[in-house]
Amino acid sequence: AYTWKAMLRRCRGFLAGLSLRRGLSTKVSPSERISKIQEETTMLAQELHILRENAERLRTMDDIHFYAQGKQTPVSPAMLTAFAKHPQKQAALVQGCLFLHRELPCRLAMRVRDLDSLPRGLMALDELQAVREWYITSFKELRTFDFKRSPPVMDDVNRFNTLLGGIFHRHTGVPHQMAIGCRELRRQLEHFYGRNWLNHPDRLRVQDILESFFLSRVGIRFLLRQQLTLHEQITSGKVERGMFGMFSLHVKAGEVVRRAINTAKLTCKAKYGIEPEINVVITCETTFPQVPSHMEFCVLQLIYSAIDAQIRRYGDEAVGSGDCPPIEVVVADGPQCEFVGIRVIDFGDAIKRSSLPKVWSYLHTDSSTAWTGDLYGLPLARLTARYFGGEMTLLPMEGTGTSSYVHLQKLSENTDQAEQLADLGGAAEQA
């Protein structure tokens, strides 16, 4: 309201100025008077445009503040399994659209709130401002999208799918942008607090905020990819048995682990020209519902870390030629197991136990494992494991190597575990 009142006052002042100039500028030629009026009219139009933009932004931020106070709806394995077994796939696709249209604005608004709560002027950095604008833009697009019919028809579903695809690709660069901003924050903390910066409350506060931010990002991107993949499967008619978007009813841990090993070997060969030796032991193999891409990402990051440790200790030539102990991957599974356990053992250069917090810190992005292309590999892998109730741990033994574990829950209709939701709540508000 204040913005529009200010604009009206500017208009009245401009018109009054024109009347005054018509009365006083008797010696000015008509052409000069017209030119002057045109110039001032252009300036007023530019100011009106800025005022409209500011008013629109104020309305958007009010909308974001409102949605950030809302309640997220956790996605459970029971929901995913029910959708996967839905007899009418197009109806399931429509239900997914309606759910995301309602749910995503709330989650995006909360992430804008997280970013605004970062300390020490971190949000003044251009890279983090860009991330914030991406979230605001995606929020506005979802809020302004309108289904033409109720219930939506396939034309609405296709348009919404295009919108989701744009949002998914827009946010792809978020970890890279955040890493640049976090490096600057780390520099500031080191400057102000010296060697004690790692345990300073500001660093711990940033860690909590970024943990919430990235956990939510795992969930948002899963929901987006789930709907986009499901749309592609249904519209193309290529629905694989037991697959429903990203969710599979028949996952085999051994197959997922072998894919991760092959990917790690290809990446290592592209970087160093070598293929490390990796042995696999599978105790028992069952099929169970899970998200295969999440499992593969978690295992892949542990293998990357193991390869890096081996290379640091023995050198890339020894790792490639087999002149060092092989990496071992053990898959622990069984019909009665609630979780599948995967252990990755390396005999490389183990980190000190006192340095373990740095492994999970978002302010340490200069790890030598950056050759894999994942700036936040292990921290994001741990969040991905936790997303559906799993966990990831590292047990280093200096001078011997590291045993890394990831435990992933076998999801089913009877599983009580829903997705882990990130919400700083009052903490973010007070920050």
CSV table of C-alpha atoms in Angstrom, one decimal, residues 16-256:
chain,number,residue,atom,x,y,z
A,16,ALA,CA,1.9,19.9,-10.9
A,17,GLY,CA,5.5,20.5,-12.2
A,18,LEU,CA,4.2,20.4,-15.8
A,19,SER,CA,1.5,23.0,-15.0
A,20,LEU,CA,4.0,25.2,-13.2
A,21,ARG,CA,6.5,25.0,-16.1
A,22,ARG,CA,3.8,25.8,-18.6
A,23,GLY,CA,3.1,29.0,-16.7
A,24,LEU,CA,6.7,30.1,-16.2
A,25,SER,CA,8.5,28.9,-19.3
A,26,THR,CA,7.1,31.5,-21.8
A,27,LYS,CA,10.4,32.0,-23.5
A,28,VAL,CA,10.9,28.3,-24.2
A,29,SER,CA,10.1,27.2,-27.7
A,30,PRO,CA,7.3,24.7,-28.1
A,31,SER,CA,9.7,22.0,-29.5
A,32,GLU,CA,12.0,22.4,-26.4
A,33,ARG,CA,9.0,22.2,-24.1
A,34,ILE,CA,7.8,19.0,-25.8
A,35,SER,CA,11.3,17.5,-25.6
A,36,LYS,CA,11.5,18.3,-21.9
A,37,ILE,CA,8.1,16.8,-21.2
A,38,GLN,CA,9.0,13.7,-23.2
A,39,GLU,CA,12.2,13.4,-21.2
A,40,GLU,CA,10.5,13.7,-17.8
A,41,THR,CA,7.7,11.4,-19.0
A,42,THR,CA,10.3,8.7,-19.8
A,43,MET,CA,11.9,9.2,-16.3
A,44,LEU,CA,8.5,8.9,-14.7
A,45,ALA,CA,7.8,5.7,-16.6
A,46,GLN,CA,11.1,4.2,-15.5
A,47,GLU,CA,10.3,5.0,-11.9
A,48,LEU,CA,6.8,3.6,-12.2
A,49,HIS,CA,8.4,0.4,-13.6
A,50,ILE,CA,10.7,0.2,-10.6
A,51,LEU,CA,7.9,0.8,-8.2
A,52,ARG,CA,5.8,-2.0,-9.8
A,53,GLU,CA,8.8,-4.4,-9.6
A,54,ASN,CA,9.3,-3.5,-5.9
A,55,ALA,CA,5.6,-3.9,-5.2
A,56,GLU,CA,5.6,-7.3,-6.9
A,57,ARG,CA,8.7,-8.4,-5.0
A,58,LEU,CA,7.2,-7.3,-1.7
A,59,ARG,CA,4.1,-9.4,-2.4
A,60,THR,CA,6.3,-12.4,-3.4
A,61,MET,CA,8.3,-12.1,-0.1
A,62,ASP,CA,5.1,-11.8,1.9
A,63,ASP,CA,3.9,-15.0,0.1
A,64,ILE,CA,7.2,-16.7,0.9
A,65,HIS,CA,7.1,-15.7,4.5
A,66,PHE,CA,3.5,-17.2,4.7
A,67,TYR,CA,4.5,-20.5,3.1
A,68,ALA,CA,7.6,-20.8,5.2
A,69,GLN,CA,5.4,-21.0,8.2
A,70,GLY,CA,3.5,-23.9,6.7
A,71,LYS,CA,3.8,-27.6,7.4
A,72,GLN,CA,5.6,-30.0,5.0
A,73,THR,CA,4.0,-33.3,4.1
A,74,PRO,CA,6.5,-36.2,4.4
A,75,VAL,CA,6.6,-38.8,1.7
A,76,SER,CA,6.5,-42.3,3.1
A,77,PRO,CA,7.5,-45.6,1.5
A,78,ALA,CA,3.8,-46.6,1.9
A,79,MET,CA,2.8,-43.7,-0.3
A,80,LEU,CA,5.5,-44.6,-2.9
A,81,THR,CA,4.5,-48.2,-2.9
A,82,ALA,CA,0.8,-47.4,-3.2
A,83,PHE,CA,1.6,-45.1,-6.2
A,84,ALA,CA,3.7,-47.9,-7.7
A,85,LYS,CA,0.9,-50.4,-7.5
A,86,HIS,CA,-1.8,-47.9,-8.7
A,87,PRO,CA,-3.8,-49.7,-11.5
A,88,GLN,CA,-4.3,-46.4,-13.4
A,89,LYS,CA,-0.8,-44.9,-14.0
A,90,GLN,CA,-2.1,-41.7,-15.5
A,91,ALA,CA,-4.3,-41.1,-12.5
A,92,ALA,CA,-1.2,-41.6,-10.3
A,93,LEU,CA,0.7,-39.1,-12.5
A,94,VAL,CA,-2.1,-36.5,-12.0
A,95,GLN,CA,-2.1,-37.0,-8.2
A,96,GLY,CA,1.7,-36.5,-8.2
A,97,CYS,CA,1.2,-33.2,-10.0
A,98,LEU,CA,-1.4,-31.9,-7.5
A,99,PHE,CA,0.8,-33.0,-4.6
A,100,LEU,CA,3.9,-31.2,-5.9
A,101,HIS,CA,1.9,-28.1,-6.8
A,102,ARG,CA,0.8,-27.9,-3.2
A,103,GLU,CA,4.0,-29.1,-1.5
A,104,LEU,CA,6.9,-27.6,-3.3
A,105,PRO,CA,6.1,-23.9,-2.6
A,106,CYS,CA,6.3,-24.6,1.1
A,107,ARG,CA,9.7,-26.4,0.8
A,108,LEU,CA,11.2,-23.7,-1.4
A,109,ALA,CA,10.0,-20.9,0.9
A,110,MET,CA,11.6,-22.6,3.9
A,111,ARG,CA,14.9,-22.8,2.0
A,112,VAL,CA,14.8,-19.0,1.3
A,113,ARG,CA,14.3,-18.6,5.0
A,114,ASP,CA,17.3,-20.8,5.7
A,115,LEU,CA,19.5,-18.7,3.4
A,116,ASP,CA,18.3,-15.4,4.9
A,117,SER,CA,19.4,-16.7,8.4
A,118,LEU,CA,23.0,-17.2,7.4
A,119,PRO,CA,25.4,-15.2,9.6
A,120,ARG,CA,28.2,-12.7,9.0
A,121,GLY,CA,26.7,-11.2,5.9
A,122,LEU,CA,27.1,-14.4,3.9
A,123,MET,CA,24.0,-13.6,1.9
A,124,ALA,CA,25.7,-10.5,0.5
A,125,LEU,CA,27.9,-12.7,-1.6
A,126,ASP,CA,26.8,-12.7,-5.3
A,127,GLU,CA,26.9,-16.5,-5.6
A,128,LEU,CA,24.5,-17.0,-2.7
A,129,GLN,CA,22.3,-14.1,-3.9
A,130,ALA,CA,22.0,-16.1,-7.2
A,131,VAL,CA,21.0,-19.2,-5.3
A,132,ARG,CA,18.4,-17.3,-3.4
A,133,GLU,CA,17.0,-15.8,-6.6
A,134,TRP,CA,16.7,-19.3,-8.1
A,135,TYR,CA,14.6,-20.4,-5.2
A,136,ILE,CA,12.4,-17.3,-5.4
A,137,THR,CA,11.9,-17.7,-9.1
A,138,SER,CA,10.9,-21.3,-8.8
A,139,PHE,CA,8.5,-20.4,-6.0
A,140,LYS,CA,6.9,-17.7,-8.1
A,141,GLU,CA,6.5,-20.1,-11.1
A,142,LEU,CA,4.8,-22.7,-9.0
A,143,ARG,CA,2.5,-20.2,-7.3
A,144,THR,CA,1.4,-18.6,-10.6
A,145,PHE,CA,0.9,-21.9,-12.4
A,146,ASP,CA,-2.8,-22.7,-13.0
A,147,PHE,CA,-4.4,-25.9,-13.9
A,148,LYS,CA,-7.0,-25.1,-16.5
A,149,ARG,CA,-9.3,-27.9,-15.5
A,150,SER,CA,-10.2,-29.7,-12.3
A,151,PRO,CA,-9.2,-32.5,-12.2
A,152,PRO,CA,-6.2,-31.7,-14.5
A,153,VAL,CA,-6.1,-33.2,-17.9
A,154,MET,CA,-3.0,-34.4,-19.7
A,155,ASP,CA,-2.4,-31.0,-21.3
A,156,ASP,CA,-2.2,-29.5,-17.8
A,157,VAL,CA,0.1,-32.4,-16.7
A,158,ASN,CA,2.4,-31.9,-19.7
A,159,ARG,CA,2.7,-28.1,-19.0
A,160,PHE,CA,3.4,-28.7,-15.3
A,161,ASN,CA,6.0,-31.3,-16.2
A,162,THR,CA,7.8,-28.7,-18.4
A,163,LEU,CA,7.7,-26.3,-15.5
A,164,LEU,CA,9.2,-29.0,-13.1
A,165,GLY,CA,11.9,-29.7,-15.7
A,166,GLY,CA,12.9,-26.1,-15.8
A,167,ILE,CA,13.1,-25.9,-12.0
A,168,PHE,CA,15.2,-29.1,-11.8
A,169,HIS,CA,17.8,-27.8,-14.2
A,170,ARG,CA,17.8,-24.3,-12.7
A,171,HIS,CA,18.9,-25.7,-9.3
A,172,THR,CA,21.6,-28.1,-10.7
A,173,GLY,CA,24.4,-25.6,-9.9
A,174,VAL,CA,23.3,-24.9,-6.3
A,175,PRO,CA,26.2,-27.0,-4.6
A,176,HIS,CA,28.8,-25.2,-6.8
A,177,GLN,CA,27.5,-21.8,-6.0
A,178,MET,CA,27.1,-22.6,-2.3
A,179,ALA,CA,30.7,-24.0,-2.2
A,180,ILE,CA,32.1,-20.7,-3.5
A,181,GLY,CA,30.2,-18.7,-0.8
A,182,CYS,CA,31.3,-21.1,1.9
A,183,ARG,CA,34.9,-20.8,0.9
A,184,GLU,CA,34.6,-17.0,1.5
A,185,LEU,CA,32.9,-17.6,4.8
A,186,ARG,CA,35.7,-19.9,5.9
A,187,ARG,CA,38.2,-17.3,5.0
A,188,GLN,CA,36.3,-14.8,7.1
A,189,LEU,CA,36.1,-17.1,10.1
A,190,GLU,CA,39.8,-18.0,9.9
A,191,HIS,CA,40.6,-14.3,9.7
A,192,PHE,CA,38.5,-13.4,12.8
A,193,TYR,CA,39.0,-16.5,15.0
A,194,GLY,CA,42.3,-18.0,13.9
A,195,ARG,CA,42.9,-21.7,14.6
A,196,ASN,CA,39.7,-22.0,16.8
A,197,TRP,CA,37.4,-21.1,13.9
A,198,LEU,CA,36.2,-24.7,13.4
A,199,ASN,CA,34.6,-24.9,16.9
A,200,HIS,CA,33.3,-21.3,16.9
A,201,PRO,CA,29.5,-20.9,17.3
A,202,ASP,CA,29.2,-19.1,13.9
A,203,ARG,CA,30.7,-22.1,12.1
A,204,LEU,CA,28.4,-24.5,14.0
A,205,ARG,CA,25.4,-22.4,13.2
A,206,VAL,CA,26.3,-22.3,9.5
A,207,GLN,CA,26.7,-26.1,9.6
A,208,ASP,CA,23.2,-26.5,11.1
A,209,ILE,CA,21.7,-24.2,8.5
A,210,LEU,CA,23.4,-25.8,5.5
A,211,GLU,CA,22.6,-29.3,6.9
A,212,SER,CA,18.9,-28.3,6.8
A,213,PHE,CA,19.3,-26.6,3.4
A,214,PHE,CA,21.0,-29.5,1.7
A,215,LEU,CA,18.8,-32.2,3.3
A,216,SER,CA,15.7,-30.4,2.0
A,217,ARG,CA,17.5,-30.2,-1.4
A,218,VAL,CA,17.8,-34.0,-1.4
A,219,GLY,CA,14.1,-34.2,-0.9
A,220,ILE,CA,13.1,-31.6,-3.4
A,221,ARG,CA,15.3,-33.1,-6.1
A,222,PHE,CA,14.0,-36.6,-5.4
A,223,LEU,CA,10.4,-35.4,-5.7
A,224,LEU,CA,11.2,-33.5,-8.9
A,225,ARG,CA,13.1,-36.5,-10.5
A,226,GLN,CA,10.4,-38.9,-9.3
A,227,GLN,CA,7.7,-36.9,-11.1
A,228,LEU,CA,9.8,-36.2,-14.2
A,229,THR,CA,10.9,-39.8,-14.6
A,230,LEU,CA,7.4,-41.1,-14.0
A,231,HIS,CA,6.0,-38.7,-16.6
A,232,GLU,CA,8.6,-40.0,-19.2
A,233,GLN,CA,7.8,-43.6,-18.3
A,234,ILE,CA,4.0,-43.3,-18.7
A,235,THR,CA,3.9,-41.0,-21.7
A,236,SER,CA,6.5,-43.2,-23.6
A,237,GLY,CA,4.8,-46.4,-22.5
A,238,LYS,CA,8.2,-47.7,-21.2
A,239,VAL,CA,7.2,-48.6,-17.6
A,240,GLU,CA,9.5,-51.3,-16.3
A,241,ARG,CA,8.2,-54.0,-14.1
A,242,GLY,CA,8.6,-52.9,-10.5
A,243,MET,CA,9.8,-49.4,-11.4
A,244,PHE,CA,7.8,-46.4,-10.6
A,245,GLY,CA,9.7,-43.2,-11.4
A,246,MET,CA,12.9,-43.4,-9.3
A,247,PHE,CA,11.4,-45.9,-6.9
A,248,SER,CA,11.9,-49.6,-7.4
A,249,LEU,CA,10.1,-52.4,-5.7
A,250,HIS,CA,12.8,-55.0,-6.6
A,251,VAL,CA,16.3,-53.6,-5.7
A,252,LYS,CA,19.3,-55.9,-5.4
A,253,ALA,CA,22.1,-54.3,-3.4
A,254,GLY,CA,24.7,-56.3,-5.2
A,255,GLU,CA,23.7,-54.9,-8.6
A,256,VAL,CA,23.7,-51.4,-7.2
